[in-house]
Amino acid sequence: MVEKLQRILSDSKGARWTALFIVAFTMMMGYFITDVMDPLEKILETSRNAGGLGWTSADYGFFSGSYGYINVFLLMLFFGGIILDKMGIRFTGIMACALMVIGVSIKYFGVSHDFGDSTVYLNVLIYKGNLPLSAAVASIGFAIFGVGCEICGITVSKIITKWFTGHELAMAMGIQVALARLGTAGAMMGSLPIAQHFGNKVSAPVLFGLVLLIIGFLSFIVYTVMDKKLDESIAVAKGESLKEEEKQAEEGDDGKFHFRDLGLIFSNPGFWLITLLCLLFYGGVFPFLKFATKLMITNYGVPEHLAGIIPGLIPFGTILLTPLFGSLYDKVGKGATLMLIGSAMLAAIHFIFAIHILPYGWFAVIIMILLGVAFSLVPSAMWPSVPKIIPMRLLGTAYATIFFIQNIGLALVPVLIGKLNGIDPTYTTSMAVFCSFGCCAVLLSLLLIVVNKKKHYGLQDANIK
């Protein structure tokens, strides 16, 4: 039996880490595109005569939230998880990458084409008024991209679980998150200089991101070859026919996916606590980043050409800390405790932003670094905890449901914050909203510790066996 297990490709340290870095590169390119327009808010809101697109703060908020509109209102992310569990990693990953490329192409057309003064009137729950046609087209593209990026995210999570279960699972997920944050940091720090280099053209960094994303797509295609070889090695090790084992490996090592098994997910209290924690924690970070550049200029006096660098410190902090905290979880455990500490830090940091103490650039740098620590603690423990409470065959659907709920926040919170900033340009109100998210996340983390002790999920146990 030992000899058979040694023939499984994932038991090769070099093979599994190579697979990780390939798919992590794809996600890194996706995250670059996700945040590529965040530092460009002031250019977007500049009049068309001055080289901008003439958007308002509310228009920008609508566009920022459009990332999750299709995922949330058409349930595409939830269905994406079912597709992953039914159709497998290779099919779902290629589909997701193709959707990302298509979405960014539409987004690029929206911000590069001259639509004149054309507008689209919207009267929906999240927006009422005339939306510039450029914003409408860009939002459609961003929404399609959001479907692909989120489905790709859950696919990569299942890939890492497939290769690293019983090995360095939390550290592997931490490194994937860190590389994704590197994509965010690249967007936050490089987008504005690229746009300024080409005469304040918003389309320039978007086009650059599109090229990177196509490279990421090709990278994932390379991974599918490794995935097929992993399935073959599992088939040989277990002594089963190749055809049958490929099918089982694609659906999950623990058996087949059945719709009736969804009850195992939805009746699990630990799953819902992690899901709601994800909603509130990420709702207090990603939407904040979309407005943080302007916050640095308005409240901390940071020069415009440097304002995007400070929010970029958050992703850079996670590049080192997320794998570090993931390794700690692998070796020592205490996953629920790590989530509690990170949530408490999130609440405290947004409270500091809300009360406007020490309005100096150097202080903003310190606070952003601390937010980066919080942003490392929670994801490093949260994502590796899901496989501890959900069977492998349902893992795609479980991750998809978490991402779906998360996307509700990513879709609606930016719209809310955009409107609040229009009413209160001091950011006091919007930062108070973010602070409340952190406080609620603390309560959920405490409940998770209690439920984990009762249900014996093993969230406080080490991952490496």
Coordinates of C-alpha atoms in Angstrom, one line a residue:
M1 CA 0.0 0.0 0.0
V2 CA 2.9 2.4 0.8
E3 CA 4.4 1.8 -2.6
K4 CA 1.1 2.6 -4.3
L5 CA 0.6 5.8 -2.3
Q6 CA 4.1 6.9 -3.2
R7 CA 3.1 6.8 -6.9
I8 CA 0.4 9.5 -6.4
L9 CA 1.7 12.7 -8.0
S10 CA 0.5 14.9 -5.2
D11 CA 2.9 13.1 -2.8
S12 CA 5.8 14.7 -4.7
K13 CA 6.5 18.0 -3.0
G14 CA 7.9 19.5 -6.2
A15 CA 4.8 18.5 -8.2
R16 CA 2.2 19.8 -5.8
W17 CA 4.0 23.1 -5.3
T18 CA 4.5 23.5 -9.0
A19 CA 0.7 23.0 -9.5
L20 CA 0.0 25.6 -6.8
F21 CA 2.2 28.3 -8.4
I22 CA 0.7 27.7 -11.8
V23 CA -2.9 28.2 -10.7
A24 CA -1.9 30.9 -8.2
F25 CA -0.4 32.9 -11.1
T26 CA -3.8 32.7 -12.9
M27 CA -5.6 34.1 -9.9
M28 CA -2.9 36.8 -9.4
M29 CA -3.7 38.1 -12.9
G30 CA -7.4 38.0 -12.1
Y31 CA -6.9 40.0 -9.0
F32 CA -4.9 42.6 -10.9
I33 CA -7.9 43.2 -13.1
T34 CA -10.3 43.2 -10.2
D35 CA -8.6 46.2 -8.7
V36 CA -7.0 47.9 -11.7
M37 CA -9.5 50.8 -11.7
D38 CA -9.6 51.4 -7.9
P39 CA -6.8 54.1 -7.9
L40 CA -8.4 55.8 -11.0
E41 CA -11.6 57.2 -9.3
K42 CA -10.5 60.8 -9.5
I43 CA -9.7 60.4 -13.2
L44 CA -13.0 58.7 -13.8
E45 CA -14.8 61.5 -12.1
T46 CA -13.0 64.2 -14.1
S47 CA -15.1 65.8 -16.9
R48 CA -14.8 64.4 -20.4
N49 CA -13.4 67.7 -21.6
A50 CA -10.5 67.4 -19.1
G51 CA -9.7 63.8 -20.2
G52 CA -11.9 61.8 -17.8
L53 CA -15.1 59.9 -18.2
G54 CA -17.4 62.3 -16.3
W55 CA -18.6 59.7 -13.8
T56 CA -20.0 60.7 -10.4
S57 CA -19.1 59.0 -7.1
A58 CA -22.4 57.1 -7.3
D59 CA -21.5 56.0 -10.9
Y60 CA -18.2 54.7 -9.7
G61 CA -19.9 52.9 -6.7
F62 CA -22.3 51.2 -9.2
F63 CA -19.4 50.1 -11.4
S64 CA -17.4 48.8 -8.4
G65 CA -20.3 46.8 -7.2
S66 CA -21.1 45.4 -10.6
Y67 CA -18.4 42.7 -10.1
G68 CA -20.9 40.7 -8.1
Y69 CA -24.3 41.6 -9.8
I70 CA -24.6 38.5 -12.0
N71 CA -23.2 36.3 -9.2
V72 CA -25.7 37.6 -6.7
F73 CA -28.9 38.3 -8.6
L74 CA -28.7 35.5 -11.1
L75 CA -27.2 33.0 -8.7
M76 CA -24.4 32.2 -11.2
L77 CA -21.7 31.6 -8.5
F78 CA -23.9 29.1 -6.7
F79 CA -24.5 27.2 -10.0
G80 CA -20.8 27.5 -10.7
G81 CA -20.0 25.5 -7.6
I82 CA -22.5 22.8 -8.7
I83 CA -20.8 22.7 -12.2
L84 CA -17.5 22.3 -10.5
D85 CA -18.6 19.3 -8.4
K86 CA -20.4 17.7 -11.4
M87 CA -18.1 18.6 -14.3
G88 CA -14.8 18.7 -12.6
I89 CA -11.8 21.0 -12.2
R90 CA -10.5 21.1 -15.8
F91 CA -13.8 22.0 -17.5
T92 CA -14.8 24.5 -14.9
G93 CA -11.5 26.2 -14.7
I94 CA -11.2 26.7 -18.5
M95 CA -14.8 28.0 -18.6
A96 CA -14.1 30.5 -15.8
C97 CA -10.9 31.8 -17.4
A98 CA -12.7 32.3 -20.7
L99 CA -15.4 34.3 -19.0
M100 CA -12.8 36.5 -17.3
V101 CA -11.1 37.3 -20.7
I102 CA -14.5 38.0 -22.3
G103 CA -15.6 40.3 -19.4
V104 CA -12.4 42.3 -19.4
S105 CA -12.6 42.8 -23.2
I106 CA -16.1 44.3 -22.8
K107 CA -14.8 46.4 -19.9
Y108 CA -11.9 47.7 -22.0
F109 CA -14.4 48.7 -24.8
G110 CA -16.5 50.6 -22.2
V111 CA -13.7 52.7 -20.9
S112 CA -11.8 53.2 -24.2
H113 CA -14.7 54.0 -26.6
D114 CA -16.1 57.6 -26.9
F115 CA -19.9 57.3 -26.2
G116 CA -20.3 61.1 -26.0
D117 CA -22.9 62.2 -23.5
S118 CA -25.0 59.0 -23.9
T119 CA -26.6 57.7 -20.7
V120 CA -28.8 54.8 -19.6
Y121 CA -31.6 55.5 -17.1
L122 CA -31.7 52.9 -14.3
N123 CA -34.4 52.6 -11.7
V124 CA -33.3 49.6 -9.7
L125 CA -32.9 48.7 -6.0
I126 CA -29.2 49.7 -5.9
Y127 CA -29.2 52.7 -8.4
K128 CA -31.7 55.3 -9.6
G129 CA -30.7 57.9 -12.2
N130 CA -28.8 58.4 -15.5
L131 CA -25.8 56.2 -15.7
P132 CA -23.2 57.1 -18.4
L133 CA -23.1 54.6 -21.2
S134 CA -19.4 54.1 -20.7
A135 CA -20.1 53.1 -17.0
A136 CA -22.9 50.8 -18.1
V137 CA -20.8 48.9 -20.7
A138 CA -17.9 48.7 -18.3
S139 CA -20.2 47.4 -15.6
I140 CA -21.5 44.7 -17.9
G141 CA -18.0 43.6 -18.6
F142 CA -16.9 43.7 -15.0
A143 CA -20.0 41.7 -14.0
I144 CA -19.1 38.9 -16.5
F145 CA -15.5 39.0 -15.4
G146 CA -16.8 38.7 -11.8
V147 CA -18.6 35.4 -12.6
G148 CA -15.4 34.0 -14.2
C149 CA -13.1 35.2 -11.4
E150 CA -15.2 33.9 -8.5
I151 CA -15.7 30.5 -10.2
C152 CA -12.0 30.4 -10.9
G153 CA -11.4 31.2 -7.2
I154 CA -13.5 28.2 -6.0
T155 CA -11.9 26.0 -8.6
V156 CA -8.4 26.9 -7.3
S157 CA -9.5 26.3 -3.7
K158 CA -10.6 22.8 -4.7
I159 CA -7.4 22.3 -6.6
I160 CA -5.3 23.2 -3.6
T161 CA -7.4 20.9 -1.3
K162 CA -7.0 18.1 -3.9
W163 CA -3.2 18.4 -4.0
F164 CA -2.4 19.4 -0.3
T165 CA -4.8 17.5 1.9
G166 CA -2.7 15.8 4.5
H167 CA 0.2 18.1 3.6
E168 CA 0.7 21.9 4.0
L169 CA -2.9 22.8 3.2
A170 CA -3.2 26.1 5.1
M171 CA 0.3 27.3 4.0
A172 CA -0.6 26.5 0.4
M173 CA -3.8 28.4 0.6
G174 CA -2.0 31.2 2.3
I175 CA 0.6 31.4 -0.5
Q176 CA -2.2 31.4 -3.1
V177 CA -3.9 34.3 -1.2
A178 CA -0.6 36.1 -0.9
L179 CA 0.1 35.9 -4.7
A180 CA -3.4 37.1 -5.3
R181 CA -2.8 40.1 -3.1
L182 CA 0.4 40.7 -5.1
G183 CA -1.9 41.2 -8.1
T184 CA -4.0 43.6 -6.1
A185 CA -0.8 45.5 -4.9
G186 CA 0.4 45.7 -8.5
A187 CA -2.9 47.3 -9.5
M188 CA -3.0 49.7 -6.6
M189 CA 0.5 50.9 -7.2
G190 CA 0.9 50.6 -10.9
S191 CA -2.5 51.5 -12.4
L192 CA -2.4 55.2 -11.9
P193 CA 1.2 55.7 -13.2
I194 CA 0.3 53.7 -16.3
A195 CA -2.7 55.8 -16.9
Q196 CA -0.8 59.0 -16.3
H197 CA 2.0 57.9 -18.6
F198 CA -0.5 57.6 -21.5
G199 CA -2.1 61.0 -20.8
N200 CA -4.6 60.0 -18.0
K201 CA -6.1 57.3 -20.2
V202 CA -8.1 54.9 -18.0
S203 CA -8.1 52.3 -20.8
A204 CA -4.2 51.9 -20.7
P205 CA -4.0 49.9 -17.4
V206 CA -7.1 47.9 -18.3
L207 CA -5.5 46.8 -21.6
F208 CA -2.3 45.9 -19.8
G209 CA -4.4 43.8 -17.4
L210 CA -6.1 42.1 -20.3
V211 CA -2.8 41.0 -21.7
L212 CA -1.7 39.6 -18.3
L213 CA -5.0 37.8 -17.9
I214 CA -4.6 36.0 -21.3
I215 CA -1.2 34.8 -20.1
G216 CA -2.9 33.6 -16.9
F217 CA -5.5 31.7 -19.0
L218 CA -2.7 29.9 -20.9
S219 CA -1.1 29.1 -17.5
F220 CA -4.2 27.3 -16.4
I221 CA -4.3 25.3 -19.6
V222 CA -0.8 24.1 -18.6
Y223 CA -2.2 23.1 -15.2
T224 CA -4.9 20.9 -16.7
V225 CA -2.1 18.6 -18.0
M226 CA -0.8 18.1 -14.5
D227 CA -4.4 17.6 -13.2
K228 CA -4.9 14.8 -15.7
K229 CA -1.6 13.2 -14.6
L230 CA -2.6 13.4 -11.0
D231 CA -5.8 11.5 -11.8
E232 CA -3.9 8.9 -13.6
S233 CA -1.5 8.4 -10.7
I234 CA -4.5 8.0 -8.3
A235 CA -6.0 5.4 -10.6
V236 CA -2.8 3.4 -10.6
A237 CA -2.3 3.7 -6.9
K238 CA -5.7 2.5 -6.1
G239 CA -5.7 -0.3 -8.7
E240 CA -8.9 0.9 -10.4
S241 CA -9.6 1.5 -14.1
L242 CA -8.4 4.8 -15.4
K243 CA -11.8 5.9 -16.7
E244 CA -13.7 5.3 -13.5
E245 CA -10.9 6.9 -11.3
E246 CA -10.8 10.0 -13.4
K247 CA -14.5 10.4 -12.9
Q248 CA -14.2 9.9 -9.1
A249 CA -11.2 12.2 -8.8
E250 CA -13.0 15.0 -10.6
E251 CA -16.0 14.7 -8.4
G252 CA -14.1 14.3 -5.2
D253 CA -12.1 11.5 -3.6
D254 CA -14.9 10.8 -1.1
G255 CA -17.6 9.8 -3.7
K256 CA -20.0 11.3 -6.1
F257 CA -21.9 14.6 -5.9
H258 CA -25.7 14.3 -5.3
F259 CA -28.1 17.2 -5.0
R260 CA -29.7 15.6 -2.0
D261 CA -26.3 16.0 -0.2
L262 CA -26.7 19.8 -0.2
G263 CA -28.5 19.4 3.1
L264 CA -25.2 18.4 4.6
I265 CA -23.9 21.9 3.8
F266 CA -26.9 24.0 4.6
S267 CA -27.6 22.3 7.9
N268 CA -24.1 22.8 9.2
P269 CA -23.9 25.6 11.8
G270 CA -20.1 25.9 11.4
F271 CA -20.5 26.4 7.7
W272 CA -22.9 29.3 8.2
L273 CA -20.7 31.0 10.8
I274 CA -17.7 30.9 8.4
T275 CA -19.9 32.1 5.6
L276 CA -21.3 35.1 7.5
L277 CA -17.8 35.9 8.8
C278 CA -16.5 35.9 5.3
L279 CA -19.3 38.3 4.2
L280 CA -18.6 40.8 7.0
F281 CA -14.8 40.6 7.0
Y282 CA -14.4 40.9 3.2
G283 CA -17.1 43.5 3.1
G284 CA -15.0 45.6 5.4
V285 CA -11.8 45.2 3.3
F286 CA -12.4 45.0 -0.4
P287 CA -15.0 47.8 -0.7
F288 CA -12.8 49.9 1.6
L289 CA -9.9 49.5 -0.8
K290 CA -12.0 50.8 -3.7
F291 CA -12.3 54.1 -1.9
A292 CA -9.1 54.2 0.1
T293 CA -7.0 56.1 -2.5
K294 CA -9.4 59.1 -2.3
L295 CA -9.6 58.7 1.5
M296 CA -5.8 59.1 1.7
I297 CA -6.0 62.4 -0.3
T298 CA -9.0 63.8 1.5
N299 CA -8.3 63.0 5.1
Y300 CA -4.6 62.4 5.3
G301 CA -3.2 65.0 2.8
V302 CA -1.3 62.4 0.8
P303 CA -0.3 63.7 -2.7
E304 CA -2.4 62.3 -5.5
H305 CA 0.5 60.5 -7.2
L306 CA 1.3 58.7 -4.0
A307 CA -2.2 58.0 -2.7
G308 CA -2.5 54.6 -4.3
I309 CA 0.7 53.3 -2.8
I310 CA -0.6 53.4 0.8
P311 CA -3.6 51.1 0.2
G312 CA -1.2 49.0 -1.8
L313 CA 0.6 48.2 1.5
I314 CA -2.3 46.0 2.6
P315 CA -1.7 43.4 -0.1
F316 CA 2.1 43.6 0.3
G317 CA 1.7 42.8 4.0
T318 CA -0.3 39.7 3.2
I319 CA 2.3 38.4 0.8
L320 CA 4.6 37.4 3.7
L321 CA 2.1 37.1 6.6
T322 CA -0.6 35.0 5.1
P323 CA 1.7 32.0 4.3
L324 CA 3.3 32.5 7.8
F325 CA -0.1 32.4 9.6
G326 CA -1.1 29.5 7.3
S327 CA 2.0 27.6 8.3
L328 CA 1.2 28.3 12.0
Y329 CA -2.3 26.9 11.5
D330 CA -0.8 23.8 9.8
K331 CA 1.6 23.1 12.6
V332 CA -0.1 24.4 15.7
G333 CA -3.8 24.9 14.9
K334 CA -6.0 27.6 16.5
G335 CA -7.7 28.5 13.3
A336 CA -10.8 30.0 15.0
T337 CA -8.6 32.0 17.3
L338 CA -6.7 33.5 14.3
M339 CA -10.1 34.5 12.8
L340 CA -11.1 36.2 16.1
I341 CA -7.9 38.2 16.3
G342 CA -8.1 39.4 12.7
S343 CA -11.8 40.4 13.1
A344 CA -11.0 42.5 16.2
M345 CA -8.2 44.2 14.4
L346 CA -10.5 45.1 11.5
A347 CA -13.0 46.7 13.8
A348 CA -10.4 48.7 15.7
I349 CA -8.7 50.0 12.5
H350 CA -11.9 51.2 10.9
F351 CA -12.8 52.9 14.2
I352 CA -9.5 54.8 14.0
F353 CA -10.3 55.9 10.4
A354 CA -13.8 57.0 11.5
I355 CA -12.6 59.4 14.3
H356 CA -9.9 61.1 12.2
I357 CA -7.1 61.1 14.8
L358 CA -3.6 62.0 13.6
P359 CA -4.5 63.1 10.0
Y360 CA -1.0 62.6 8.7
G361 CA 0.3 60.4 5.9
W362 CA 2.8 58.5 8.1
F363 CA 0.0 57.5 10.5
A364 CA -2.1 56.3 7.6
V365 CA 0.8 54.0 6.6
I366 CA 0.9 52.5 10.1
I367 CA -2.8 51.8 10.1
M368 CA -2.7 50.3 6.6
I369 CA 0.1 47.9 7.7
L370 CA -2.0 46.8 10.6
L371 CA -5.0 46.3 8.4
G372 CA -2.7 44.1 6.2
V373 CA -1.9 42.0 9.3
A374 CA -5.7 41.5 9.9
F375 CA -6.2 40.8 6.3
S376 CA -3.6 38.0 6.6
L377 CA -5.0 36.4 9.8
V378 CA -8.5 35.7 8.7
P379 CA -8.1 34.3 5.2
S380 CA -5.1 32.1 6.3
A381 CA -7.4 30.3 8.8
M382 CA -10.8 30.6 7.2
W383 CA -10.3 29.0 3.8
P384 CA -8.4 25.9 5.1
S385 CA -11.1 25.4 7.7
V386 CA -13.9 24.7 5.2
P387 CA -12.5 21.3 4.2
K388 CA -12.6 20.3 7.9
I389 CA -16.4 20.7 8.1
I390 CA -17.5 19.8 4.5
P391 CA -16.8 16.5 2.5
M392 CA -14.6 16.8 -0.5
R393 CA -17.3 15.8 -2.9
L394 CA -19.3 18.9 -1.8
L395 CA -16.4 21.2 -1.5
G396 CA -17.0 23.1 -4.7
T397 CA -20.6 23.8 -3.9
A398 CA -19.6 24.8 -0.3
Y399 CA -16.9 27.3 -1.5
A400 CA -19.3 28.6 -4.2
T401 CA -22.0 29.3 -1.6
I402 CA -19.5 31.1 0.6
F403 CA -18.3 33.2 -2.4
F404 CA -21.9 33.8 -3.4
I405 CA -22.8 35.3 0.0
Q406 CA -19.5 37.2 0.0
N407 CA -20.5 38.6 -3.4
I408 CA -23.7 40.1 -2.0
G409 CA -21.4 42.3 0.1
L410 CA -19.0 43.0 -2.7
A411 CA -22.0 44.0 -4.9
L412 CA -24.0 46.1 -2.5
V413 CA -21.5 47.6 0.0
P414 CA -19.6 49.7 -2.7
V415 CA -22.9 51.2 -3.8
L416 CA -23.8 52.1 -0.2
I417 CA -20.4 53.6 0.5
G418 CA -20.4 55.6 -2.8
K419 CA -23.7 57.2 -1.7
L420 CA -22.6 57.8 1.8
N421 CA -19.4 59.5 0.6
G422 CA -21.5 61.7 -1.6
I423 CA -23.5 62.8 1.5
D424 CA -20.6 62.8 4.0
P425 CA -17.2 63.5 2.2
T426 CA -15.3 63.3 5.5
Y427 CA -15.7 59.5 5.3
T428 CA -16.9 59.4 9.0
T429 CA -20.2 57.6 8.2
S430 CA -18.7 55.1 5.8
M431 CA -15.9 54.2 8.1
A432 CA -18.4 53.7 10.9
V433 CA -20.2 51.2 8.7
F434 CA -17.0 49.3 8.0
C435 CA -16.3 49.3 11.8
S436 CA -19.7 47.7 12.5
F437 CA -18.8 45.0 10.0
G438 CA -15.7 44.2 12.1
C439 CA -17.7 44.2 15.4
C440 CA -20.2 41.7 14.0
A441 CA -17.3 39.5 12.7
V442 CA -15.9 39.4 16.2
L443 CA -19.2 38.1 17.5
L444 CA -19.3 35.4 14.8
S445 CA -15.7 34.3 15.6
L446 CA -16.6 33.9 19.2
L447 CA -19.7 31.8 18.3
L448 CA -17.5 29.7 15.9
I449 CA -15.1 28.9 18.8
V450 CA -18.1 27.7 20.9
V451 CA -19.7 25.7 18.1
N452 CA -16.3 24.1 17.1
K453 CA -15.9 22.9 20.7
K454 CA -19.3 21.3 20.6
K455 CA -19.2 19.8 17.1
H456 CA -15.6 18.8 17.2
Y457 CA -14.8 20.2 13.7
G458 CA -11.1 20.4 14.5
L459 CA -10.7 24.1 13.7
Q460 CA -8.3 24.5 16.6
D461 CA -6.3 21.4 15.6
A462 CA -3.2 21.3 13.4
N463 CA -3.6 20.4 9.7
I464 CA -0.5 18.4 9.1
K465 CA -1.0 14.7 10.1

